[in-house]
Coordinates of C-alpha atoms in Angstrom, one line a residue:
Chain A
X1 CA 0.0 0.0 0.0
X2 CA 2.9 2.3 0.9
X3 CA 4.4 1.9 -2.5
X4 CA 1.1 2.8 -4.2
X5 CA 0.9 5.9 -2.1
X6 CA 4.4 6.8 -3.0
X7 CA 3.7 6.8 -6.7
X8 CA 0.0 7.5 -7.3
X9 CA -1.6 10.8 -8.3
X10 CA -2.8 11.7 -4.8
X11 CA -6.3 12.1 -6.3
X12 CA -8.0 9.2 -4.6
X13 CA -8.3 9.4 -0.7
X14 CA -7.7 5.9 0.5
X15 CA -9.7 3.9 3.0
X16 CA -6.7 2.0 4.4
X17 CA -7.2 -1.5 3.1
X18 CA -5.8 -3.2 0.1
X19 CA -8.7 -5.0 -1.8
X20 CA -7.5 -8.0 -3.7
X21 CA -10.6 -10.1 -4.5
X22 CA -14.4 -9.7 -5.1
X23 CA -17.4 -12.0 -5.6
X24 CA -21.0 -10.9 -5.8
X25 CA -21.5 -8.1 -3.2
X26 CA -18.4 -9.1 -1.2
X27 CA -14.8 -7.9 -1.3
X28 CA -11.7 -9.3 0.5
X29 CA -8.6 -7.4 1.5
X30 CA -5.0 -8.6 1.5
X31 CA -5.3 -9.7 5.1
X32 CA -8.3 -11.9 4.5
X33 CA -10.9 -9.6 5.9
X34 CA -14.3 -9.7 4.1
X35 CA -16.4 -6.6 3.4
X36 CA -19.9 -6.1 2.1
X37 CA -19.6 -3.6 -0.8
X38 CA -22.7 -1.5 -0.3
X39 CA -21.3 1.1 -2.7
X40 CA -20.8 -1.3 -5.6
X41 CA -17.5 0.4 -6.0
X42 CA -19.1 3.7 -6.9
X43 CA -22.1 2.1 -8.6
X44 CA -20.1 0.1 -11.1
X45 CA -20.7 -3.5 -10.0
X46 CA -24.5 -3.8 -10.7
X47 CA -24.0 -7.5 -11.7
X48 CA -21.7 -8.2 -8.8
X49 CA -18.0 -8.5 -8.5
X50 CA -16.4 -11.1 -10.9
X51 CA -19.8 -12.0 -12.4
X52 CA -19.4 -15.3 -14.1
X53 CA -21.2 -14.2 -17.3
X54 CA -18.8 -11.3 -17.6
X55 CA -15.6 -13.1 -16.7
X56 CA -16.4 -15.9 -19.2
X57 CA -17.1 -13.4 -22.0
X58 CA -13.9 -11.6 -21.3
X59 CA -11.9 -14.8 -21.2
X60 CA -13.4 -16.0 -24.5
X61 CA -13.1 -12.7 -26.3
X62 CA -9.5 -12.1 -25.1
X63 CA -8.4 -15.3 -26.9
X64 CA -10.3 -14.3 -30.0
X65 CA -9.6 -10.6 -30.6
X66 CA -9.0 -8.0 -27.9
X67 CA -8.7 -4.9 -30.0
X68 CA -9.4 -3.6 -33.5
X69 CA -10.1 0.0 -34.3
X70 CA -13.5 1.1 -35.4
X71 CA -12.5 1.6 -39.0
X72 CA -13.3 -2.1 -39.2
X73 CA -16.6 -3.8 -38.5
X74 CA -16.6 -6.3 -35.6
X75 CA -19.1 -8.9 -34.6
X76 CA -19.1 -8.0 -30.9
X77 CA -19.6 -4.3 -31.6
X78 CA -22.4 -5.0 -34.0
X79 CA -24.2 -7.1 -31.4
X80 CA -23.7 -4.5 -28.7
X81 CA -25.0 -1.6 -30.8
X82 CA -28.1 -3.7 -31.7
X83 CA -28.6 -4.5 -28.1
X84 CA -28.4 -0.9 -26.9
X85 CA -31.0 0.1 -29.6
X86 CA -33.2 -2.7 -28.2
X87 CA -33.1 -1.8 -24.5
X88 CA -33.4 2.0 -25.0
X89 CA -36.4 4.0 -26.1
X90 CA -37.5 3.4 -29.7
X91 CA -36.1 6.5 -31.4
X92 CA -32.6 6.1 -29.9
X93 CA -31.1 3.8 -32.4
X94 CA -27.4 4.8 -32.7
X95 CA -24.5 4.9 -30.2
X96 CA -21.1 6.4 -29.8
X97 CA -19.1 4.0 -27.8
X98 CA -16.3 5.1 -25.5
X99 CA -14.7 4.0 -22.2
X100 CA -16.1 6.1 -19.4
X101 CA -19.0 8.3 -18.3
X102 CA -17.2 11.5 -18.7
X103 CA -16.4 10.6 -22.3
X104 CA -20.1 9.8 -22.9
X105 CA -21.0 13.3 -21.6
X106 CA -18.3 14.9 -23.7
X107 CA -19.7 13.3 -26.7
X108 CA -23.3 14.3 -25.8
X109 CA -22.2 18.0 -25.5
X110 CA -20.3 18.0 -28.7
X111 CA -23.0 16.2 -30.8
X112 CA -25.7 18.4 -29.2
X113 CA -23.9 21.6 -30.2
X114 CA -22.8 20.2 -33.6
X115 CA -26.3 19.0 -34.5
X116 CA -28.3 21.9 -33.3
X117 CA -25.7 24.6 -34.2
X118 CA -26.6 26.3 -30.9
X119 CA -24.1 27.0 -28.1
X120 CA -25.7 27.0 -24.6
X121 CA -25.7 23.9 -22.4
X122 CA -27.9 24.1 -19.3
X123 CA -27.1 21.8 -16.4
X124 CA -28.4 21.8 -12.8
X125 CA -27.1 23.1 -9.6
X126 CA -25.7 20.1 -7.6
X127 CA -25.4 18.2 -10.8
X128 CA -22.4 15.9 -11.5
X129 CA -21.4 14.8 -15.0
X130 CA -17.7 14.1 -14.8
X131 CA -14.4 15.9 -14.4
X132 CA -12.9 16.4 -18.0
X133 CA -13.3 19.9 -19.3
X134 CA -16.6 19.6 -21.1
X135 CA -18.3 17.5 -18.5
X136 CA -16.7 19.5 -15.7
X137 CA -18.3 22.6 -17.2
X138 CA -21.7 21.0 -16.8
X139 CA -20.8 19.8 -13.3
X140 CA -21.8 22.2 -10.6
X141 CA -19.5 21.7 -7.5
X142 CA -17.1 24.6 -7.1
X143 CA -14.6 22.4 -5.4
X144 CA -14.2 20.5 -8.7
X145 CA -14.5 23.6 -11.0
X146 CA -12.5 26.4 -9.4
X147 CA -9.0 24.9 -9.5
X148 CA -9.3 24.5 -13.3
X149 CA -11.0 27.6 -14.5
X150 CA -11.5 28.9 -17.1
X151 CA -13.9 26.2 -18.2
X152 CA -15.7 25.7 -21.4
X153 CA -17.9 28.8 -22.1
X154 CA -21.7 29.0 -22.4
X155 CA -22.8 26.6 -19.6
X156 CA -25.5 27.6 -17.2
X157 CA -26.9 25.9 -14.1
X158 CA -30.5 26.1 -12.9
X159 CA -32.2 24.9 -9.7
X160 CA -32.8 21.1 -10.0
X161 CA -36.5 20.3 -9.7
X162 CA -37.7 23.9 -10.2
X163 CA -39.2 24.4 -13.7
X164 CA -39.5 28.2 -13.1
X165 CA -35.7 28.3 -12.8
X166 CA -35.3 26.5 -16.2
X167 CA -37.9 28.8 -17.8
X168 CA -35.9 31.9 -16.6
X169 CA -32.7 30.7 -18.3
X170 CA -33.9 28.8 -21.5
X171 CA -33.7 30.6 -24.8
X172 CA -33.6 29.6 -28.4
X173 CA -29.8 29.3 -28.4
X174 CA -29.8 26.4 -25.9
X175 CA -28.3 23.3 -27.6
X176 CA -29.3 21.0 -24.7
X177 CA -30.5 20.6 -21.2
X178 CA -28.3 18.1 -19.4
X179 CA -29.7 16.4 -16.3
X180 CA -29.5 13.3 -14.1
X181 CA -32.9 11.7 -13.6
X182 CA -31.9 11.4 -10.0
X183 CA -29.0 13.4 -8.7
X184 CA -26.4 11.1 -7.3
X185 CA -23.4 13.1 -6.2
X186 CA -25.7 15.7 -4.9
X187 CA -27.0 13.3 -2.3
X188 CA -29.5 11.0 -4.0
X189 CA -32.0 13.8 -4.8
X190 CA -35.2 12.9 -6.6
X191 CA -37.0 15.5 -8.7
X192 CA -40.6 16.3 -8.2
X193 CA -42.8 13.7 -10.1
X194 CA -43.8 16.1 -12.9
X195 CA -40.4 17.9 -13.3
X196 CA -38.8 15.9 -16.0
X197 CA -42.0 15.9 -18.1
X198 CA -42.1 19.7 -17.8
X199 CA -38.4 19.9 -18.8
X200 CA -39.2 17.8 -21.8
X201 CA -41.9 20.2 -22.9
X202 CA -39.7 23.3 -22.4
X203 CA -36.9 21.6 -24.5
X204 CA -39.4 20.9 -27.2
X205 CA -40.8 24.5 -27.2
X206 CA -37.2 25.8 -27.7
X207 CA -35.9 23.1 -30.1
X208 CA -33.3 22.2 -27.5
X209 CA -32.2 18.6 -26.9
X210 CA -32.8 16.8 -23.6
X211 CA -29.8 14.8 -22.4
X212 CA -30.3 12.3 -19.6
X213 CA -27.1 11.4 -17.7
X214 CA -27.8 7.8 -16.8
X215 CA -24.2 7.0 -15.9
X216 CA -25.2 6.2 -12.3
X217 CA -28.9 5.5 -12.6
X218 CA -28.8 3.2 -15.6
X219 CA -28.8 -0.6 -16.1
X220 CA -31.4 -1.3 -13.4
X221 CA -30.0 0.7 -10.5
X222 CA -33.2 2.5 -9.7
X223 CA -35.6 -0.5 -10.2
X224 CA -36.1 0.2 -13.9
X225 CA -33.6 -0.2 -16.7
X226 CA -33.3 3.7 -17.0
X227 CA -34.0 6.3 -14.3
X228 CA -36.1 8.5 -16.6
X229 CA -38.6 5.6 -17.0
X230 CA -39.9 6.5 -13.6
X231 CA -41.1 9.9 -15.0
X232 CA -42.6 8.7 -18.3
X233 CA -40.3 10.7 -20.6
X234 CA -37.9 9.9 -23.4
X235 CA -34.7 11.9 -23.9
X236 CA -33.0 12.8 -27.2
X237 CA -29.6 11.7 -25.9
X238 CA -28.6 9.5 -23.0
X239 CA -25.2 8.9 -21.5
X240 CA -24.3 5.6 -19.9
X241 CA -21.2 4.0 -18.4
X242 CA -20.3 2.6 -14.9
X243 CA -22.1 -0.7 -14.7
X244 CA -22.4 -1.1 -18.5
X245 CA -19.7 -3.8 -18.8
X246 CA -19.8 -5.4 -15.4
X247 CA -16.6 -3.7 -14.2
X248 CA -14.8 -3.4 -17.5
X249 CA -14.3 0.2 -18.7
X250 CA -17.1 1.1 -21.1
X251 CA -19.4 4.0 -21.9
X252 CA -21.8 5.1 -24.6
X253 CA -23.7 8.1 -25.8
X254 CA -27.0 6.9 -27.3
X255 CA -29.2 9.1 -29.4
X256 CA -31.7 9.6 -32.2
X257 CA -30.4 8.8 -35.7
X258 CA -30.5 12.4 -37.0
X259 CA -28.3 13.7 -34.1
X260 CA -25.4 11.7 -35.6
X261 CA -25.2 14.0 -38.6
X262 CA -21.7 15.4 -38.0
X263 CA -19.0 14.8 -40.7
X264 CA -17.1 11.5 -40.2
X265 CA -14.1 11.7 -37.8
X266 CA -15.4 14.9 -36.1
X267 CA -15.4 12.9 -32.8
X268 CA -13.7 9.6 -32.1
X269 CA -11.7 7.7 -29.5
X270 CA -9.2 5.0 -30.0
X271 CA -10.6 2.4 -27.5
X272 CA -14.3 3.2 -28.1
X273 CA -16.1 0.0 -29.1
X274 CA -13.2 -2.4 -28.7
X275 CA -14.3 -6.0 -29.0
X276 CA -13.3 -7.0 -25.4
X277 CA -15.3 -4.2 -23.8
X278 CA -18.3 -4.9 -26.1
X279 CA -18.2 -8.6 -25.2
X280 CA -18.1 -7.7 -21.5
X281 CA -21.0 -5.3 -22.0
X282 CA -23.1 -7.8 -23.9
X283 CA -22.6 -10.3 -21.0
X284 CA -23.4 -7.8 -18.3
X285 CA -26.6 -6.6 -20.1
X286 CA -27.6 -10.3 -20.7
X287 CA -27.2 -11.0 -17.0
X288 CA -29.3 -7.9 -16.0
X289 CA -32.1 -9.0 -18.4
X290 CA -31.9 -12.8 -17.7
X291 CA -32.0 -12.4 -14.0
X292 CA -34.5 -9.4 -14.1
X293 CA -32.2 -7.3 -11.9
X294 CA -34.4 -4.3 -12.5
X295 CA -37.2 -5.9 -10.6
X296 CA -34.8 -7.3 -8.0
X297 CA -33.4 -3.7 -7.5
X298 CA -36.9 -2.4 -6.9
X299 CA -37.7 -5.2 -4.4
X300 CA -34.4 -5.0 -2.5
X301 CA -34.5 -1.2 -2.6
X302 CA -37.9 -1.2 -0.9
X303 CA -36.5 -3.5 1.8
X304 CA -33.4 -1.3 2.2
X305 CA -35.5 1.9 2.5
X306 CA -37.9 0.3 4.9
X307 CA -35.2 -1.0 7.2
X308 CA -33.3 2.3 7.1
X309 CA -36.5 4.2 8.0
X310 CA -36.9 1.9 11.0
X311 CA -33.6 3.2 12.6
X312 CA -34.5 5.5 15.5
X313 CA -31.9 8.2 15.4
X314 CA -31.9 11.9 15.8
X315 CA -28.8 12.0 13.6
X316 CA -30.9 11.1 10.5
X317 CA -32.4 14.1 8.6
X318 CA -33.9 12.0 5.8
X319 CA -33.9 8.6 4.1
X320 CA -34.6 8.8 0.3
X321 CA -34.0 6.9 -2.9
X322 CA -35.4 4.7 -5.6
X323 CA -34.5 1.1 -6.1
X324 CA -31.0 0.4 -4.9
X325 CA -29.9 4.0 -5.1
X326 CA -30.4 5.2 -1.6
X327 CA -29.2 8.2 0.5
X328 CA -29.3 8.7 4.2
X329 CA -28.9 12.4 5.0
X330 CA -27.4 13.0 8.4
X331 CA -27.2 16.1 10.5
X332 CA -23.5 15.4 11.1
X333 CA -20.5 14.7 9.0
X334 CA -20.7 11.4 7.4
X335 CA -17.1 10.4 7.3
X336 CA -16.9 9.0 10.8
X337 CA -19.9 6.8 10.0
X338 CA -18.4 5.5 6.9
X339 CA -15.2 4.6 8.8
X340 CA -17.3 3.0 11.5
X341 CA -19.2 0.9 9.0
X342 CA -15.9 -0.2 7.4
X343 CA -14.7 -1.4 10.8
X344 CA -17.9 -3.5 10.9
X345 CA -17.3 -4.9 7.5
X346 CA -19.6 -2.6 5.4
X347 CA -18.3 -0.4 2.7
X348 CA -20.5 2.6 1.9
X349 CA -19.8 5.9 0.1
X350 CA -20.6 9.5 0.7
X351 CA -22.4 12.2 -1.3
X352 CA -21.0 15.5 -0.1
X353 CA -20.3 15.8 3.6
X354 CA -23.6 14.6 5.1
X355 CA -25.2 12.0 2.9
X356 CA -24.4 8.3 3.3
X357 CA -24.9 6.7 -0.1
X358 CA -25.8 3.1 -0.7
X359 CA -25.5 1.7 -4.2
X360 CA -25.0 -2.0 -3.6
X361 CA -24.7 -4.5 -6.4
X362 CA -28.2 -5.4 -7.7
X363 CA -27.4 -9.1 -6.7
X364 CA -27.2 -8.1 -3.0
X365 CA -29.1 -10.5 -0.7
X366 CA -31.7 -9.5 1.7
X367 CA -29.6 -10.8 4.6
X368 CA -26.7 -8.7 3.4
X369 CA -28.9 -5.6 3.4
X370 CA -30.0 -6.4 7.0
X371 CA -26.4 -6.8 8.0
X372 CA -25.5 -3.4 6.7
X373 CA -28.5 -1.7 8.2
X374 CA -27.9 -3.3 11.6
X375 CA -24.3 -2.1 11.5
X376 CA -25.5 1.5 10.7
X377 CA -28.0 1.2 13.5
X378 CA -25.3 0.2 16.0
X379 CA -23.4 3.4 15.0
X380 CA -26.2 6.0 15.0
X381 CA -29.3 4.7 16.8
X382 CA -30.5 6.6 19.8
X383 CA -30.2 5.1 23.3
Chain B
X1 CA -35.3 29.6 8.6
X2 CA -31.7 30.7 8.5
X3 CA -29.6 32.6 6.0
X4 CA -26.6 31.2 4.2
X5 CA -23.5 33.3 5.2
X6 CA -22.0 32.9 1.7
X7 CA -24.9 33.7 -0.7
X8 CA -27.7 34.9 1.5
X9 CA -30.1 32.2 0.4
X10 CA -32.8 31.1 2.9
X11 CA -32.2 27.7 4.4
X12 CA -35.0 25.7 6.0
X13 CA -34.1 24.0 9.2
X14 CA -36.4 21.8 11.2
X15 CA -35.5 21.6 14.9
X16 CA -31.9 22.8 14.4
X17 CA -29.4 21.5 16.8
X18 CA -26.0 23.0 17.7
X19 CA -23.3 21.3 15.7
X20 CA -25.7 20.2 12.9
X21 CA -24.3 20.4 9.4
X22 CA -26.4 21.7 6.5
X23 CA -25.7 22.3 2.9
X24 CA -26.9 25.6 1.2
X25 CA -29.1 24.4 -1.7
X26 CA -28.3 27.6 -3.6
X27 CA -24.4 27.8 -3.5
X28 CA -23.4 24.4 -2.0
X29 CA -21.6 25.8 1.0
X30 CA -21.4 23.5 4.0
X31 CA -22.6 25.3 7.1
X32 CA -22.7 24.4 10.8
X33 CA -25.3 25.5 13.3
X34 CA -23.2 27.2 16.0
X35 CA -26.2 28.4 18.1
X36 CA -29.7 27.2 17.8
X37 CA -31.6 29.9 19.6
X38 CA -31.4 32.3 17.8
X39 CA -30.0 30.2 14.8
X40 CA -26.5 31.2 13.7
X41 CA -24.5 29.5 11.0
X42 CA -20.8 29.4 10.3
X43 CA -18.7 27.7 7.7
X44 CA -18.5 24.0 8.6
X45 CA -15.0 22.6 9.3
X46 CA -13.5 21.2 6.1
X47 CA -11.9 17.8 5.9
X48 CA -10.9 15.4 3.1
X49 CA -14.0 13.9 1.5
X50 CA -14.5 11.1 -0.9
X51 CA -13.4 11.7 -4.4
X52 CA -16.9 12.0 -6.0
X53 CA -18.3 9.7 -8.7

């Protein structure tokens, strides 16, 4: 661990254990201690660690063809593109494949501006979309933005969940409105039920595109395949990544056919759509569909929310969430609680300084949820 | 209600307690309740957080 600390970028505050193995919702450290991964390693491991569908696909494809550039057709890429068109809303039939969420958002911003020939991008206060320059410009947190200014121009942030705020800032030179269906980094914040439908209408009135950032909410996390499905809308563009390939780096910007009308080679990335990542993604998606993990996330999420709301603690301000995307907002700093949970064998993550965020693998067992909630109760329950 | 000391936005607080941490929804500043009657806010002590998504 010390050698890693001597040579890394100093950008990832460490938890003090060296994780060497994973299976399902569990992780093991180098000393043999076992942990319940209630953060799914920042929402990546929806299908569980070392999922056997994914590992088998990676093993098989790595012996067949690991990489070929997208100048050539490839069977795995073809199947994945077809599958993405199948599992997303009807009009979204084309994808730009990449290797991360921030790349998917970069692509969405560029294609939105290029297609509409408009310049403004509207994001939301407390929104998070990544940390490369374009996506960072859409991200709101000043701690992420200020050290790197000036950012990309012509980005504006409105109050999330407040349609009047959007109406005050929208104009006919807005290329796109970029939102998360549920804000994750902001502390698992759900919009009012009719908000996204109203946003959709405002976008249509101004011929602006609606981009849904499904990087965290996608692939069953919230109890439906996509977070926006809870609000009965369809975006023009969606960005996905994180859990897409079961832990293998993969992302995609998925959109309507006519949005991909830029000249060839306007936007590309070397590793986008590589056969190994495509094979992993196909396996992860197949597992999510075969095992109906969306329904499982809804069921287990209800159980998690119910159990958390049963904790009698003055420290809790609010418990909220959808499916297995759950936040517990505390009245105190959350870091000591996260460390206390780790000592009890439960790994959770924070959203800001006061929200404890649970994003367990969608394969998490009911008994594992109970174990995590009991550990939290020991730490914060009154009396 | 209390007022954010950074941006002046109104912050709703239900049964505020001394030492309670609250985020300003307008500017994102983390604030601490330093007295609860009357309510007075100060910048919350900063420490290393997780790295974000």
